[in-house]
Amino acid sequence: MSVDSAVKADYYDRLKQANVAALWTIPGTLATEPTLDEEPYVWRAKDIFPLLRESAEVMGEDDDYDRRALNASNPKRVFGTSHNLVAGYQLVLPGEETGAHRHSPSAIRLLLHGTGHTTIDGEPVLMRRGDLVLTPQYAWHDHRLNADEPMIWLDGLDVPFVRGQHGQFAEEYEGGLQPLDKPEDASVLKFGSGLVPSGVRETWTKTYSPINKYPYDEARRTLYNLYEVEGKPRTGVAIDYVNPFTGGPVIATLACSLTLIPDGAATRAYRHTPSKVYCVLEGSGYSVINGERYDWEKDDFFVVPSWHWYEHHADAGSDAVLFSITDRPIYEPFGLLREQSADSVPSA
Ligand code: GTQ
Ligand code: FE2
């Protein structure tokens, strides 16, 4: 049936006024694949570190926050590195203290430069290069740097997801810094060896790991041990940072991993609905994401959007080690996790 265009226009106009939309006109209602508002992108340390240092000249008392953090915005988004994740570099200058606060979004840090302390719920945590530090949901955290070298770390948070759920809350700690009421690295000493104190798991009601820091020397050793045990596969190996009570992700919304790509070799190709942010800890190389090449080197980070095919290549000369965070835990409980490896898809 062909309908008069004036009749149609009038009808759609009245639908709009009644705040309804006609299903038969909405693109994507029954889209056969995800519709994305994000694209692959690399943030390079050589471009962003100088901008981070410049913050010292522009940040002042009248600004809203005391954190020198540059959050990476995906070129296709107003905010967010992906639709669920935000990553970025943060700088702490020698002698600097940033006041304690806590919030419903969860954060992880990956220390890239310098060494110093962050405080997590009263526990001073010493950070060295490559260490993964958790700042879980509602944990009080402040940063203080009692050293001569500035500290730079990668922040990774679930802020776009939390805001999307209308779950964003935050509060400042009255009186600046929180008291240090636990020994340094207490959570690592108590829970960090694969052995845990008896009886604690039964009473742990938090949604995140009891370990506040996963030191890089141990993570790296485990990664290389796995590589040896598996017979040095050319496609490399990967390990997940886990909550020792559950074997699951370190934070309810965020999972972290470490990937080894052997010298001159490449990973298999994958795609999955969760998004991922990678940070380069060692080596250099490139990733092929939906057929395009993205080069990276030490300290750079890059985003692999949902449902994009990707594989990572290490340059010849040294292995590459990539740290990653993903929003994968958000997909699993709702049956939204879909993943493929290229091996399992017949080529066209
Ligand atoms: O260091 O507490 O990049 O609260 C974003 C939000 C860092 C932090 C960010 C934060 C922090
Ligand atoms: Fe924070």
Short mmCIF file of C-alpha atoms and ligand atoms in Angstrom, two decimals:
data_model
loop_
_atom_site.label_atom_id
_atom_site.label_comp_id
_atom_site.label_asym_id
_atom_site.label_seq_id
_atom_site.Cartn_x
_atom_site.Cartn_y
_atom_site.Cartn_z
CA MET A 1 0.00 0.00 0.00
CA SER A 2 1.40 3.38 -0.89
CA VAL A 3 0.56 6.07 1.65
CA ASP A 4 0.26 9.75 0.91
CA SER A 5 3.44 11.46 2.11
CA ALA A 6 1.56 14.33 3.77
CA VAL A 7 -0.52 11.81 5.75
CA LYS A 8 2.68 10.03 6.77
CA ALA A 9 4.46 13.23 7.79
CA ASP A 10 1.49 14.34 9.86
CA TYR A 11 1.27 10.94 11.55
CA TYR A 12 4.97 10.83 12.45
CA ASP A 13 4.74 14.36 13.72
CA ARG A 14 1.91 13.41 16.06
CA LEU A 15 3.84 10.32 17.24
CA LYS A 16 6.74 12.57 18.12
CA GLN A 17 4.51 14.88 20.12
CA ALA A 18 3.09 11.87 21.97
CA ASN A 19 6.68 10.74 22.73
CA VAL A 20 6.40 7.43 20.97
CA ALA A 21 8.40 6.03 18.07
CA ALA A 22 7.25 3.61 15.39
CA LEU A 23 9.27 0.42 15.61
CA TRP A 24 9.19 -0.03 11.83
CA THR A 25 11.13 3.23 11.40
CA ILE A 26 13.87 2.77 14.04
CA PRO A 27 17.14 1.68 12.49
CA GLY A 28 18.96 -0.90 14.56
CA THR A 29 15.95 -2.18 16.50
CA LEU A 30 16.76 -5.63 15.29
CA ALA A 31 20.34 -4.94 14.24
CA THR A 32 22.15 -8.19 13.54
CA GLU A 33 25.42 -6.90 15.05
CA PRO A 34 26.34 -4.28 17.69
CA THR A 35 26.12 -0.63 16.66
CA LEU A 36 29.25 1.10 18.00
CA ASP A 37 30.09 4.59 19.13
CA GLU A 38 33.80 3.87 19.54
CA GLU A 39 36.76 3.14 17.29
CA PRO A 40 40.31 1.82 17.68
CA TYR A 41 42.82 4.44 18.78
CA VAL A 42 46.35 4.64 20.26
CA TRP A 43 47.32 7.22 22.89
CA ARG A 44 51.09 7.63 22.66
CA ALA A 45 53.25 8.37 25.68
CA LYS A 46 55.46 10.66 23.58
CA ASP A 47 52.44 12.87 22.79
CA ILE A 48 50.58 12.73 26.11
CA PHE A 49 53.39 12.77 28.72
CA PRO A 50 54.43 16.33 27.75
CA LEU A 51 50.78 17.46 28.06
CA LEU A 52 50.62 15.79 31.46
CA ARG A 53 53.72 17.67 32.64
CA GLU A 54 52.20 20.94 31.42
CA SER A 55 49.30 20.43 33.85
CA ALA A 56 51.64 21.82 36.51
CA GLU A 57 51.32 25.21 34.80
CA VAL A 58 47.55 25.27 34.38
CA MET A 59 46.00 23.35 37.29
CA GLY A 60 45.09 25.53 40.26
CA GLU A 61 43.23 25.89 43.55
CA ASP A 62 39.99 26.83 41.80
CA ASP A 63 39.80 23.61 39.76
CA ASP A 64 37.31 20.94 40.80
CA TYR A 65 39.78 18.10 41.38
CA ASP A 66 43.33 17.78 42.62
CA ARG A 67 44.21 14.75 40.44
CA ARG A 68 46.54 15.41 37.49
CA ALA A 69 44.79 12.90 35.30
CA LEU A 70 44.21 13.04 31.55
CA ASN A 71 41.36 10.72 30.67
CA ALA A 72 41.44 9.35 27.12
CA SER A 73 38.32 10.10 25.08
CA ASN A 74 37.58 7.87 22.16
CA PRO A 75 37.46 10.02 18.97
CA LYS A 76 33.88 8.83 18.44
CA ARG A 77 32.72 9.69 21.96
CA VAL A 78 32.34 12.75 24.17
CA PHE A 79 33.60 10.80 27.18
CA GLY A 80 35.03 7.32 27.65
CA THR A 81 37.85 5.39 26.07
CA SER A 82 35.23 2.77 25.26
CA HIS A 83 31.51 2.72 26.09
CA ASN A 84 32.24 1.17 29.53
CA LEU A 85 35.88 2.02 30.28
CA VAL A 86 37.93 5.12 30.75
CA ALA A 87 41.72 4.99 30.83
CA GLY A 88 44.32 7.70 31.06
CA TYR A 89 47.62 8.77 32.51
CA GLN A 90 47.95 10.35 35.93
CA LEU A 91 50.95 12.32 37.19
CA VAL A 92 51.92 12.86 40.83
CA LEU A 93 54.71 15.37 41.40
CA PRO A 94 57.38 15.02 44.11
CA GLY A 95 56.06 16.21 47.46
CA GLU A 96 52.50 16.30 46.16
CA GLU A 97 49.50 15.00 48.13
CA THR A 98 46.03 14.50 46.71
CA GLY A 99 43.20 14.32 49.25
CA ALA A 100 41.33 11.12 50.05
CA HIS A 101 37.99 10.39 48.44
CA ARG A 102 35.90 7.37 47.56
CA HIS A 103 33.35 6.62 44.88
CA SER A 104 31.11 4.01 43.33
CA PRO A 105 33.24 3.68 40.17
CA SER A 106 36.16 1.26 40.59
CA ALA A 107 39.70 2.03 39.49
CA ILE A 108 42.89 0.16 38.74
CA ARG A 109 46.35 1.69 38.38
CA LEU A 110 49.32 0.38 36.44
CA LEU A 111 52.49 2.09 37.56
CA LEU A 112 54.65 3.25 34.64
CA HIS A 113 57.20 5.72 36.04
CA GLY A 114 58.76 6.49 39.41
CA THR A 115 57.83 4.78 42.64
CA GLY A 116 55.64 5.97 45.48
CA HIS A 117 52.61 5.32 47.62
CA THR A 118 48.91 5.33 47.19
CA THR A 119 46.68 4.65 50.21
CA ILE A 120 43.79 2.24 49.96
CA ASP A 121 41.45 2.03 52.96
CA GLY A 122 44.26 2.88 55.37
CA GLU A 123 46.85 0.64 53.71
CA PRO A 124 49.92 2.35 52.23
CA VAL A 125 50.66 0.52 48.98
CA LEU A 126 54.12 0.92 47.47
CA MET A 127 54.01 1.01 43.67
CA ARG A 128 56.80 0.07 41.29
CA ARG A 129 56.83 -0.16 37.49
CA GLY A 130 54.30 -2.67 36.19
CA ASP A 131 52.56 -3.17 39.52
CA LEU A 132 48.78 -3.45 39.28
CA VAL A 133 47.07 -1.63 42.15
CA LEU A 134 43.34 -1.80 42.82
CA THR A 135 41.25 1.08 44.05
CA PRO A 136 38.01 -0.82 44.44
CA GLN A 137 34.52 0.58 44.73
CA TYR A 138 34.11 2.90 47.76
CA ALA A 139 37.68 2.28 49.01
CA TRP A 140 39.12 5.50 50.42
CA HIS A 141 42.15 6.51 48.38
CA ASP A 142 44.69 9.31 48.39
CA HIS A 143 48.02 9.65 46.65
CA ARG A 144 51.23 11.01 48.20
CA LEU A 145 54.65 11.16 46.71
CA ASN A 146 57.57 11.28 49.02
CA ALA A 147 60.34 10.92 46.40
CA ASP A 148 62.39 13.00 43.97
CA GLU A 149 61.04 11.44 40.77
CA PRO A 150 57.50 12.13 39.54
CA MET A 151 55.15 9.16 39.30
CA ILE A 152 53.08 8.39 36.23
CA TRP A 153 50.55 5.59 36.13
CA LEU A 154 47.77 4.38 33.92
CA ASP A 155 44.30 4.80 35.43
CA GLY A 156 41.57 2.42 34.32
CA LEU A 157 38.00 2.94 35.53
CA ASP A 158 34.45 1.80 34.82
CA VAL A 159 33.05 5.36 34.95
CA PRO A 160 31.14 5.31 31.62
CA PHE A 161 29.38 2.11 32.70
CA VAL A 162 28.60 3.38 36.20
CA ARG A 163 27.26 6.69 34.88
CA GLY A 164 25.22 4.85 32.29
CA GLN A 165 23.55 2.92 35.13
CA HIS A 166 22.93 6.16 37.06
CA GLY A 167 25.12 4.69 39.78
CA GLN A 168 27.66 7.48 40.20
CA PHE A 169 28.34 8.59 43.79
CA ALA A 170 31.46 10.11 45.34
CA GLU A 171 32.51 11.75 48.59
CA GLU A 172 35.52 13.64 49.84
CA TYR A 173 37.30 12.59 53.03
CA GLU A 174 37.00 15.31 55.70
CA GLY A 175 40.47 16.51 56.53
CA GLY A 176 42.55 15.69 53.46
CA LEU A 177 44.62 12.54 53.90
CA GLN A 178 43.25 9.45 55.62
CA PRO A 179 45.08 7.83 58.59
CA LEU A 180 47.53 5.05 57.73
CA ASP A 181 46.10 2.42 60.04
CA LYS A 182 47.46 -0.71 58.34
CA PRO A 183 51.02 -1.92 57.68
CA GLU A 184 52.49 -1.24 54.24
CA ASP A 185 51.20 -3.73 51.64
CA ALA A 186 49.17 -5.56 54.34
CA SER A 187 46.73 -7.02 51.83
CA VAL A 188 49.55 -8.43 49.68
CA LEU A 189 51.20 -9.99 52.73
CA LYS A 190 47.91 -11.55 53.87
CA PHE A 191 46.30 -12.71 50.62
CA GLY A 192 48.85 -12.44 47.84
CA SER A 193 50.46 -15.88 47.62
CA GLY A 194 47.66 -18.19 46.48
CA LEU A 195 47.22 -19.10 50.17
CA VAL A 196 44.67 -17.20 52.22
CA PRO A 197 43.96 -16.93 55.96
CA SER A 198 41.41 -19.56 57.03
CA GLY A 199 37.87 -18.42 57.58
CA VAL A 200 38.13 -15.09 55.77
CA ARG A 201 36.56 -16.10 52.47
CA GLU A 202 33.36 -17.07 54.26
CA THR A 203 33.00 -13.58 55.70
CA TRP A 204 34.23 -11.51 52.71
CA THR A 205 31.16 -9.70 51.37
CA LYS A 206 32.92 -7.37 48.93
CA THR A 207 32.59 -7.76 45.18
CA TYR A 208 36.34 -7.36 44.62
CA SER A 209 39.66 -9.02 45.39
CA PRO A 210 41.11 -8.66 48.92
CA ILE A 211 44.54 -8.00 47.37
CA ASN A 212 45.32 -4.33 46.75
CA LYS A 213 48.46 -4.90 44.67
CA TYR A 214 49.69 -7.49 42.19
CA PRO A 215 53.44 -6.86 41.92
CA TYR A 216 54.89 -6.96 38.42
CA ASP A 217 57.92 -9.12 39.23
CA GLU A 218 55.61 -11.98 40.27
CA ALA A 219 53.14 -11.45 37.43
CA ARG A 220 55.97 -11.38 34.89
CA ARG A 221 57.60 -14.50 36.37
CA THR A 222 54.27 -16.34 36.21
CA LEU A 223 53.75 -15.23 32.60
CA TYR A 224 57.19 -16.51 31.53
CA ASN A 225 56.78 -19.71 33.57
CA LEU A 226 53.55 -20.41 31.70
CA TYR A 227 55.28 -19.71 28.38
CA GLU A 228 57.99 -22.28 29.24
CA VAL A 229 55.53 -24.87 30.56
CA GLU A 230 53.39 -24.58 27.43
CA GLY A 231 56.44 -25.18 25.20
CA LYS A 232 56.93 -21.56 24.08
CA PRO A 233 53.91 -21.23 21.78
CA ARG A 234 54.50 -18.81 18.88
CA THR A 235 51.11 -17.21 19.55
CA GLY A 236 52.25 -16.32 23.08
CA VAL A 237 50.42 -16.77 26.36
CA ALA A 238 48.22 -14.70 28.64
CA ILE A 239 47.38 -14.77 32.34
CA ASP A 240 44.51 -13.23 34.32
CA TYR A 241 44.82 -11.38 37.61
CA VAL A 242 42.28 -13.06 39.91
CA ASN A 243 40.43 -12.64 43.17
CA PRO A 244 41.88 -15.53 45.24
CA PHE A 245 38.49 -16.15 46.88
CA THR A 246 36.60 -16.68 43.63
CA GLY A 247 39.10 -17.27 40.84
CA GLY A 248 37.14 -14.51 39.07
CA PRO A 249 38.01 -10.95 38.08
CA VAL A 250 39.75 -8.57 40.48
CA ILE A 251 36.79 -6.15 40.40
CA ALA A 252 33.11 -6.85 39.64
CA THR A 253 33.19 -4.77 36.46
CA LEU A 254 36.87 -4.99 35.44
CA ALA A 255 39.14 -7.91 34.57
CA CYS A 256 42.89 -7.51 34.09
CA SER A 257 45.35 -9.65 32.14
CA LEU A 258 48.94 -9.79 30.99
CA THR A 259 49.86 -11.01 27.49
CA LEU A 260 53.26 -12.15 26.26
CA ILE A 261 53.91 -11.91 22.52
CA PRO A 262 57.19 -13.58 21.57
CA ASP A 263 59.83 -11.63 19.67
CA GLY A 264 58.70 -11.19 16.04
CA ALA A 265 55.54 -13.26 16.55
CA ALA A 266 51.80 -12.58 16.79
CA THR A 267 48.79 -13.62 18.84
CA ARG A 268 45.78 -15.35 17.34
CA ALA A 269 42.99 -13.11 16.09
CA TYR A 270 39.91 -12.67 18.26
CA ARG A 271 36.80 -10.62 18.51
CA HIS A 272 34.35 -10.32 21.40
CA THR A 273 31.58 -8.09 22.65
CA PRO A 274 33.59 -6.69 25.61
CA SER A 275 35.96 -3.79 24.94
CA LYS A 276 39.61 -3.76 26.01
CA VAL A 277 42.31 -1.24 26.79
CA TYR A 278 45.92 -2.39 26.44
CA CYS A 279 49.01 -0.71 27.87
CA VAL A 280 52.49 -1.59 26.62
CA LEU A 281 54.81 -2.65 29.45
CA GLU A 282 57.64 -4.10 27.36
CA GLY A 283 58.71 -4.14 23.73
CA SER A 284 57.12 -2.55 20.71
CA GLY A 285 54.93 -3.76 17.89
CA TYR A 286 51.56 -3.24 16.32
CA SER A 287 48.02 -4.51 16.44
CA VAL A 288 45.82 -5.18 13.47
CA ILE A 289 42.29 -4.12 14.40
CA ASN A 290 39.57 -4.72 11.81
CA GLY A 291 42.24 -4.79 9.11
CA GLU A 292 44.05 -1.57 10.10
CA ARG A 293 47.51 -1.38 11.59
CA TYR A 294 48.12 0.47 14.88
CA ASP A 295 51.74 0.83 16.00
CA TRP A 296 52.66 1.02 19.66
CA GLU A 297 55.67 1.22 21.92
CA LYS A 298 56.51 1.32 25.63
CA ASP A 299 53.91 3.10 27.83
CA ASP A 300 51.43 3.71 24.98
CA PHE A 301 47.87 2.51 25.48
CA PHE A 302 45.20 1.67 22.94
CA VAL A 303 41.57 0.64 22.80
CA VAL A 304 40.12 -2.40 21.07
CA PRO A 305 36.39 -1.67 20.67
CA SER A 306 33.64 -4.26 20.97
CA TRP A 307 33.33 -6.84 18.22
CA HIS A 308 36.46 -5.79 16.33
CA TRP A 309 38.86 -8.46 15.08
CA TYR A 310 42.30 -7.92 16.56
CA GLU A 311 45.70 -9.52 16.81
CA HIS A 312 48.96 -8.23 18.28
CA HIS A 313 52.43 -8.41 16.70
CA ALA A 314 55.73 -7.95 18.54
CA ASP A 315 58.57 -6.33 16.61
CA ALA A 316 61.62 -8.50 16.00
CA GLY A 317 64.29 -7.95 18.64
CA SER A 318 62.39 -8.40 21.88
CA ASP A 319 59.24 -9.91 23.32
CA ALA A 320 56.30 -7.61 23.98
CA VAL A 321 54.33 -7.64 27.23
CA LEU A 322 50.90 -6.02 27.18
CA PHE A 323 48.77 -5.31 30.22
CA SER A 324 45.01 -5.11 29.59
CA ILE A 325 41.75 -4.23 31.25
CA THR A 326 38.35 -5.26 29.97
CA ASP A 327 34.68 -4.78 30.86
CA ARG A 328 34.07 -8.47 30.19
CA PRO A 329 32.64 -9.23 33.69
CA ILE A 330 29.70 -6.93 32.86
CA TYR A 331 28.72 -9.14 29.91
CA GLU A 332 28.83 -12.55 31.53
CA PRO A 333 25.86 -12.46 33.95
CA PHE A 334 23.49 -11.23 31.23
CA GLY A 335 24.39 -13.72 28.52
CA LEU A 336 25.93 -10.92 26.42
CA LEU A 337 29.41 -12.37 26.16
CA ARG A 338 30.08 -13.50 22.62
CA GLU A 339 33.56 -14.30 21.43
CA GLN A 340 35.27 -15.88 18.49
CA SER A 341 38.79 -16.74 17.53
CA ALA A 342 39.77 -16.60 13.87
CA ASP A 343 40.59 -20.32 13.94
CA SER A 344 36.94 -21.11 14.60
CA VAL A 345 35.53 -18.98 11.76
CA PRO A 346 35.69 -20.46 8.26
CA SER A 347 37.49 -18.05 5.92
CA ALA A 348 35.40 -16.56 3.15
O1 GTQ B 1 42.99 8.97 41.14
O2 GTQ B 1 41.21 8.96 42.34
O3 GTQ B 1 41.54 9.15 36.40
O4 GTQ B 1 38.91 9.42 41.17
C1 GTQ B 1 39.53 9.42 37.61
C2 GTQ B 1 38.86 9.48 38.82
C3 GTQ B 1 41.59 9.08 38.77
C4 GTQ B 1 41.75 9.02 41.25
C5 GTQ B 1 40.89 9.22 37.59
C6 GTQ B 1 39.58 9.35 40.00
C7 GTQ B 1 40.96 9.16 39.99
FE FE2 B 2 39.34 8.38 42.81
#
